[in-house]
XYZ file of C-alpha atoms in Angstrom:
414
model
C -23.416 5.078 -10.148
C -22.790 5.284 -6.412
C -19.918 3.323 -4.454
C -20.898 1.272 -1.334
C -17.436 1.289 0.190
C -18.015 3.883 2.603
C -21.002 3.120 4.000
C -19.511 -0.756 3.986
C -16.605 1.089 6.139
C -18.790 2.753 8.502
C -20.654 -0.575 8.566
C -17.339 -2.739 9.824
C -16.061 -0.312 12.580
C -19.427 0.674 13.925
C -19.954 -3.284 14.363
C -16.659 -4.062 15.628
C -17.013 -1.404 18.594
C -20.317 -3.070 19.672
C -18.933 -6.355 19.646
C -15.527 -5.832 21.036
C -17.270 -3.499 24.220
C -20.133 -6.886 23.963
C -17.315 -9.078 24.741
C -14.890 -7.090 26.709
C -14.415 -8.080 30.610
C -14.890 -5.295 32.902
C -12.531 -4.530 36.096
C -15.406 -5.925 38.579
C -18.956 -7.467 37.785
C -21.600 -5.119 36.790
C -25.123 -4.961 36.060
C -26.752 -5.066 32.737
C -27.811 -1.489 32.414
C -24.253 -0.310 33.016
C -22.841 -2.544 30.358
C -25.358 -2.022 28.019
C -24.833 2.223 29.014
C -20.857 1.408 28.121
C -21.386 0.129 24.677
C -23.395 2.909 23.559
C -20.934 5.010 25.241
C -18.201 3.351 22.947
C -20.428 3.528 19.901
C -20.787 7.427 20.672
C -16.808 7.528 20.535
C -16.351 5.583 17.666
C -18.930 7.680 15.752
C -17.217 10.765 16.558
C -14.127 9.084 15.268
C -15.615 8.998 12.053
C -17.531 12.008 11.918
C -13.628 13.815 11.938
C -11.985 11.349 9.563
C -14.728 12.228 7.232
C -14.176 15.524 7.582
C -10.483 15.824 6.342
C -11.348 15.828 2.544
C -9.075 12.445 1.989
C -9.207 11.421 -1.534
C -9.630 8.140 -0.557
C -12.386 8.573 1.374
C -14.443 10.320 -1.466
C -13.667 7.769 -3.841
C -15.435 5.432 -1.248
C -18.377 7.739 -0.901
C -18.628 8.437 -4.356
C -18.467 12.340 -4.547
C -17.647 14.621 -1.550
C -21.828 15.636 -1.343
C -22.312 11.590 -0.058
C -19.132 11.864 2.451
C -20.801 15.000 3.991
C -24.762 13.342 4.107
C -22.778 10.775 6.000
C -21.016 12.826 8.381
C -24.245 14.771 9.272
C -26.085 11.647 10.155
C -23.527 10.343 11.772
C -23.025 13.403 14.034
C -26.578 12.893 14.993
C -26.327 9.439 15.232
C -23.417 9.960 17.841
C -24.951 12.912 19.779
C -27.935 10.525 20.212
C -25.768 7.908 21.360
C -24.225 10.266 23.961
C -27.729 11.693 25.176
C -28.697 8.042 25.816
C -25.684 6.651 27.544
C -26.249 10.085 29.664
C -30.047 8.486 30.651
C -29.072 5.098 31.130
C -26.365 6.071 33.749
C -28.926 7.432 35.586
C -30.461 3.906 35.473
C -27.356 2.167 37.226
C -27.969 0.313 40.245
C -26.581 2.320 43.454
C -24.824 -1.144 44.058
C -22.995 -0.535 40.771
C -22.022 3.105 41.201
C -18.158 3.919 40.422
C -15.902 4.465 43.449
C -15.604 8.416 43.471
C -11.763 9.549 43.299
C -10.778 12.878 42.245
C -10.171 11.209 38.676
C -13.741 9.861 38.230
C -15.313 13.218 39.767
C -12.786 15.152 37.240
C -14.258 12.521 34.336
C -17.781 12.728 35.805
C -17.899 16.240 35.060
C -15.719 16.230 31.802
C -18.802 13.494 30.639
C -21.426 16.361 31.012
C -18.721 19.330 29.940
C -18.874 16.815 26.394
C -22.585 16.106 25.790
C -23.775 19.665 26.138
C -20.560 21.135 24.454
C -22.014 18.115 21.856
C -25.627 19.412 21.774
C -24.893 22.794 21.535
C -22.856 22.516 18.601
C -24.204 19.893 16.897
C -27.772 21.839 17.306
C -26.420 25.276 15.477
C -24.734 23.636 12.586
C -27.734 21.559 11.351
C -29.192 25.335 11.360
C -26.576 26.297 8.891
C -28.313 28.120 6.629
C -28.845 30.986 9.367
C -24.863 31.032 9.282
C -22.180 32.936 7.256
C -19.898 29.842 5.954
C -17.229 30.936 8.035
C -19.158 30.839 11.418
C -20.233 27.127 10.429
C -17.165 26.438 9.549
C -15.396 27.507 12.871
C -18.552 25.854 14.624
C -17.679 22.552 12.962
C -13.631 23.016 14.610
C -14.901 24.023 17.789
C -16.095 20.274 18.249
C -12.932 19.018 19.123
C -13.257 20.254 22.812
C -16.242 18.304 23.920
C -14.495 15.363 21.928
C -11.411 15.409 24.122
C -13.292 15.960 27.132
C -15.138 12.744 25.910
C -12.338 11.032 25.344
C -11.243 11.926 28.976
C -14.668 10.892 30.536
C -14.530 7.490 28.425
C -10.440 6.525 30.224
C -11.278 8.120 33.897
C -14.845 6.837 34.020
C -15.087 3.884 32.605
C -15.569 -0.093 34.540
C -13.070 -1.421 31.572
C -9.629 -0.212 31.644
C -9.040 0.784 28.291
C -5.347 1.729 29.129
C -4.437 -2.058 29.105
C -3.767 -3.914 25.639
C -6.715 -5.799 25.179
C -8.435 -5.776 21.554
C -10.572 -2.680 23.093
C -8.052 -1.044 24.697
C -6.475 -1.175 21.377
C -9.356 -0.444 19.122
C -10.490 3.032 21.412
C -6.751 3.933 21.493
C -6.187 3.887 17.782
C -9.964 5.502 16.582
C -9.525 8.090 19.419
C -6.293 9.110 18.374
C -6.866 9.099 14.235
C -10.033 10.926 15.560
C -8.188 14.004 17.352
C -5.441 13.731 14.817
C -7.972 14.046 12.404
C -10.108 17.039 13.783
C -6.345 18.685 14.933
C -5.451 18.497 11.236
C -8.425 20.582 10.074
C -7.803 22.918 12.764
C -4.376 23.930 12.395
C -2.496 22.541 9.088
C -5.685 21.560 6.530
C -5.668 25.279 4.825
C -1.841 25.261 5.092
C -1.128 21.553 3.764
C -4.183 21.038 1.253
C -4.065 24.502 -0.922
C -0.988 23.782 -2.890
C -2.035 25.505 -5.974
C -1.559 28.947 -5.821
C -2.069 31.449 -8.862
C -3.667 34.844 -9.627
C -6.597 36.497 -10.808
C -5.706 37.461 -15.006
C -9.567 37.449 -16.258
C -12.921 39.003 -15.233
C -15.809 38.771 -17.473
C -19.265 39.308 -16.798
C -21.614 37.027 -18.302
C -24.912 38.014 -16.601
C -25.886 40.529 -14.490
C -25.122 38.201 -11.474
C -22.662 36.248 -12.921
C -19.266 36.185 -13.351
C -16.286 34.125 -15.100
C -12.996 34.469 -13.607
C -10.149 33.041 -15.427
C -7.643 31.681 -13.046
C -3.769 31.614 -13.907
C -1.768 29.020 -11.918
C 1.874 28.399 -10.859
C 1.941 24.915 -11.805
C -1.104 22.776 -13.711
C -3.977 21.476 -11.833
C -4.468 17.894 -13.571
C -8.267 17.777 -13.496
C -11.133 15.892 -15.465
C -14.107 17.938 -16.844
C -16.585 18.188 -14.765
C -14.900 18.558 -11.725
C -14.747 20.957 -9.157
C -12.091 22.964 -6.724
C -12.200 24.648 -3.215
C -11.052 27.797 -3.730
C -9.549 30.617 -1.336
C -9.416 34.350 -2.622
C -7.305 36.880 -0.983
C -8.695 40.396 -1.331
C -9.443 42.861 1.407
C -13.211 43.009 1.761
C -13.803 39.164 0.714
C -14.151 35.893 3.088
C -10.850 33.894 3.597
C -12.298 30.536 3.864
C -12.281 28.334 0.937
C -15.956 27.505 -1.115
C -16.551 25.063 -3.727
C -17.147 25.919 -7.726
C -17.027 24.109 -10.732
C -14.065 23.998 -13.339
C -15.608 25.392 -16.555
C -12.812 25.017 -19.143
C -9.330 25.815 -19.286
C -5.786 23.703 -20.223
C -4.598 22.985 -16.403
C -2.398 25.708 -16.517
C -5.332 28.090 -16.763
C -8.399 27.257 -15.497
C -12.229 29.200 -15.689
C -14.973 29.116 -12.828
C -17.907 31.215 -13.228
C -19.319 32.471 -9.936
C -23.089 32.953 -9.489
C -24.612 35.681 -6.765
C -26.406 33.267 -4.701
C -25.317 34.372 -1.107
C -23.223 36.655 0.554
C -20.065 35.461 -0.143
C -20.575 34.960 -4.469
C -23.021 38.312 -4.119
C -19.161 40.373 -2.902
C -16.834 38.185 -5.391
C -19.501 39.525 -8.085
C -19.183 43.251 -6.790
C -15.463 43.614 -5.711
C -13.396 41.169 -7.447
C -10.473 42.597 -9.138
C -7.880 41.528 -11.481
C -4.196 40.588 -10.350
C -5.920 38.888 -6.866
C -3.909 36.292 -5.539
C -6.133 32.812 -5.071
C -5.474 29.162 -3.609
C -6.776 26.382 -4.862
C -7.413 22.475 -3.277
C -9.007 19.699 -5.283
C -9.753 18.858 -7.690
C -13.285 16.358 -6.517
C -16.144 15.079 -8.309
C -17.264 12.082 -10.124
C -19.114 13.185 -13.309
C -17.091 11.377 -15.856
C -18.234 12.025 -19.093
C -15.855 10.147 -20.778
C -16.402 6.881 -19.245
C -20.434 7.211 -19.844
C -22.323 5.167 -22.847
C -22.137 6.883 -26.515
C -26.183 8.467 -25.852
C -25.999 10.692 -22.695
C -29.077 12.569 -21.396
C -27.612 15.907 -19.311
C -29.745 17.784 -16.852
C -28.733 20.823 -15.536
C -29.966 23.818 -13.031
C -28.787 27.357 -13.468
C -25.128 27.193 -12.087
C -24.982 23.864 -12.462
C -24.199 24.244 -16.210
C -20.687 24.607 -15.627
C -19.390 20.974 -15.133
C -21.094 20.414 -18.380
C -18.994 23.094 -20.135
C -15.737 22.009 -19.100
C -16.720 18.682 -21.127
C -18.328 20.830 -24.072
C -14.820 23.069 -24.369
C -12.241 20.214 -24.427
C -11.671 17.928 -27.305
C -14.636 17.483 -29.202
C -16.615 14.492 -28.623
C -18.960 12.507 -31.142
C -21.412 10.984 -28.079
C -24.856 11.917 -28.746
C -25.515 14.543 -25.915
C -29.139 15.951 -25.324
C -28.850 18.540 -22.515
C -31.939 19.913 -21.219
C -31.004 23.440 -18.979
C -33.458 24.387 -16.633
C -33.234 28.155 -14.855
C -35.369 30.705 -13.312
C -35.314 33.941 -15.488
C -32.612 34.906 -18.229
C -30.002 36.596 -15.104
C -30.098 32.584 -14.220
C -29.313 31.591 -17.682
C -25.488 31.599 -18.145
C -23.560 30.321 -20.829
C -26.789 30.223 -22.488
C -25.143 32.035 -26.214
C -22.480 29.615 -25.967
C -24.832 26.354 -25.497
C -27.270 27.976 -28.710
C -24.013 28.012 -30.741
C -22.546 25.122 -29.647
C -25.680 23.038 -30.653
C -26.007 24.756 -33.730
C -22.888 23.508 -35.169
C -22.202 20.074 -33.747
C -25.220 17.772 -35.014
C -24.223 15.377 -32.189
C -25.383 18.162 -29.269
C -29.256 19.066 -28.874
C -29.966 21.578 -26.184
C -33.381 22.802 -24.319
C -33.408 25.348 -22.304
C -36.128 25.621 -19.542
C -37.071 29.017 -18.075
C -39.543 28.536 -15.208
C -40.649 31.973 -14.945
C -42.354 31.579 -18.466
C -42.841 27.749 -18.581
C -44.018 24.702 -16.631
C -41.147 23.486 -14.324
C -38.964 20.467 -15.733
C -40.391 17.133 -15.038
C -39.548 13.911 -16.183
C -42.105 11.836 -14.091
C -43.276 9.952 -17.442
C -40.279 10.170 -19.420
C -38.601 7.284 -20.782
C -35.187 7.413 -21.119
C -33.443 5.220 -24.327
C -31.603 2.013 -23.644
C -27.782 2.388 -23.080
C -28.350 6.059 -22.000
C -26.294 7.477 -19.622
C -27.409 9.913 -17.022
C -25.710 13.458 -15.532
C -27.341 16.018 -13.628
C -26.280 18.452 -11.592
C -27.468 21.710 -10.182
C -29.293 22.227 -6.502
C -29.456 19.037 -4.414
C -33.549 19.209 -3.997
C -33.790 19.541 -7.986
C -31.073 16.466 -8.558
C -33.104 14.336 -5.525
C -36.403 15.069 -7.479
C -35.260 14.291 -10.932
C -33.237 11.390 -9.658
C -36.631 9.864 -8.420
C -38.657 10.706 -11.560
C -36.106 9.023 -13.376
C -35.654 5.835 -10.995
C -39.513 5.338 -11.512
C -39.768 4.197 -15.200
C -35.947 3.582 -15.212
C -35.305 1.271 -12.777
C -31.630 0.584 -14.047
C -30.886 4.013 -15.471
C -27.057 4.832 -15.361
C -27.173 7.898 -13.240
C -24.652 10.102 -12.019
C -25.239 13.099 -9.930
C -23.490 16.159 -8.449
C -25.456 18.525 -5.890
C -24.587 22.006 -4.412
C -25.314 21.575 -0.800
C -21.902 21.309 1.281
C -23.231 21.827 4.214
């Protein structure tokens, strides 16, 4: 189930800049090439807008995406949607008829070099965070901040520089002032008051148990409930001395909103330290909670997929009030340190006739596949685990099962 709003959003505003810059009157006549070399400018500014709305987290705005994993595809493609923009408004400047050329004043010359400031302070940004995976999460994440200075240098280039004057109260005048000030606003936000205004739920550390031997469920003890569904999923801030401030995403695994369990997987640098060091009594921060993996609302047959860590959403459902929905879960992982939960799931199935599980290890089977299966009528689909498994099941599934109810969640956040 996906929701079209948001791309429907991006749809309407992207469209209305082209056609209000189309239709706008400039100061003096101009030549094709500079007009045309305006309007991309203005869809360049408009996408930037939106690239930093995106970015804020609003629960609105992941509601019209559909799961925070959509809202952040967008905002990568749209970042290099607008950085193209800005490259070619660059070339087609160069194009402008001499006859056409802007008046120097100390203003323009000021904007003129502002413009250039912007699209490499663009490029070179935009360039190193699509290489995130070279990154510790907190460089990106600075990296992705940083982009508000070739933004307002933009923003000055697109006033001092322009042949429209975008000061006056025309419908673009209006329409740049309010994106390019919900823009900065926006970007200024998650710069300076995001991790102060959005982490409301604060709590400690009471519960460390190790459930592999690079896993590890912390139970979480808050100062007021966290209303949450199962199978959702929090941005969470620990504060110990040895361990990275910024906030990273993990799945709610049970608990009564009061109390809450994640279980924490050594995957990089950050989960391989909370696994070593983590100690009882640590004070945490918690913002959420997001997802869209709504068991409840699915058909009475459901067909669950899951990859290693991506059990837990699944759990939280499993642990709450027992359900009489016919559930067949198959749980795929590589090796039994990859396996967690995996007593719980063998026992859980054993006594509830309504819950088959199969579990899936690819170090002594054939990988998961379900390019010729057929899934029952009515069945509802959940998944969720590392975004290339989800994107490859999603497909096998799509091919025999055209109309399949499917509902996703994927790791990748950045």
């Amino acid at each position: 189930m996906k929701s079209f709003k948001g791309i429907l959003f991006i749809i309407i505003i992207m469209c209305s800049s082209a056609l209000l810059w189309y239709f706008a009157t400039p100061n003096e006549t101009i030549s094709v090439i500079n007009k045309l070399s305006h309007m991309i400018a203005g869809l360049a500014i408009t996408g930037f807008f939106l690239v930093f709305l995106l970015s804020t987290r609003m629960k609105f705005i992941e509601r019209w995406f559909h799961g925070l994993e959509h809202v952040y595809v967008t905002h990568k493609y749209l970042a290099i949607l607008s950085l193209g923009l800005v490259i070619l408004h660059g070339q087609l400047q160069d194009m402008v008829p001499d006859w056409d050329e802007v008046r120097e004043t100390h203003l323009t010359e000021l904007a003129k070099d502002f413009g250039e400031l912007a699209q490499n302070g663009f490029i070179a940004l935009i360039l190193i965070a699509l290489f995130a995976k070279f990154l510790k999460y907190e460089h990106w994440r600075i990296i992705h901040r940083l982009l508000l200075i070739p933004y307002a240098f933009g923003l000055y280039h697109a006033y001092f520089s322009s042949r429209y004057d975008l000061l006056q109260p025309t419908p673009l005048g209006i329409f740049t002032a309010s994106t390019a000030t919900i823009g900065f606003m926006s970007a200024l936000y998650m710069l300076t008051m995001y991790q102060d205004m959005r982490f409301k739920h604060t709590g400690k550390i009471t519960g460390i148990r190790k459930i592999a031997s690079s896993a590890v469920e912390l139970e979480l003890t808050l100062d007021k409930k966290l209303p949450y569904r199962n199978g959702q999923f929090i941005f969470l801030k620990i504060f110990q001395e040895g361990l990275e401030k910024a906030s990273h995403p993990f799945s709610i695994s049970g608990g009564d909103e009061q109390k809450i369990f994640i279980t924490i997987k050594a995957l990089g640098d950050f989960t391989k330290k909370v696994n070593a060091l983590i100690q009882l009594n640590t004070s945490v921060a918690i913002e959420g909670p997001y997802g869209h993996l709504n068991f409840e609302a699915g058909n009475q047959q459901q067909l669950w997929v899951a990859g290693g860590v991506g059990i837990t959403p699944f759990l939280s459902y499993l642990k709450s009030t027992p359900s009489n929905q016919d559930i067949e879960l198959f749980y795929t992982y590589r090796g039994q340190d990859d396996a967690i939960h995996k007593d719980f799931l063998h026992d859980f199935a054993k006594n509830n006739p309504h819950f088959k599980v199969n579990f899936i290890d690819t170090t002594q089977m054939d990988r998961l596949s379900f390019e010729h299966y057929m899934v029952p009528a009515d069945t509802s689909i959940f998944m969720c685990g590392p975004k290339k498994m989800v994107k490859r099941f999603a497909k096998q599934f799509k091919t025999h099962n055209r109309d399949a109810d499917l509902n996703v969640e994927a790791f990748k956040f950045r």
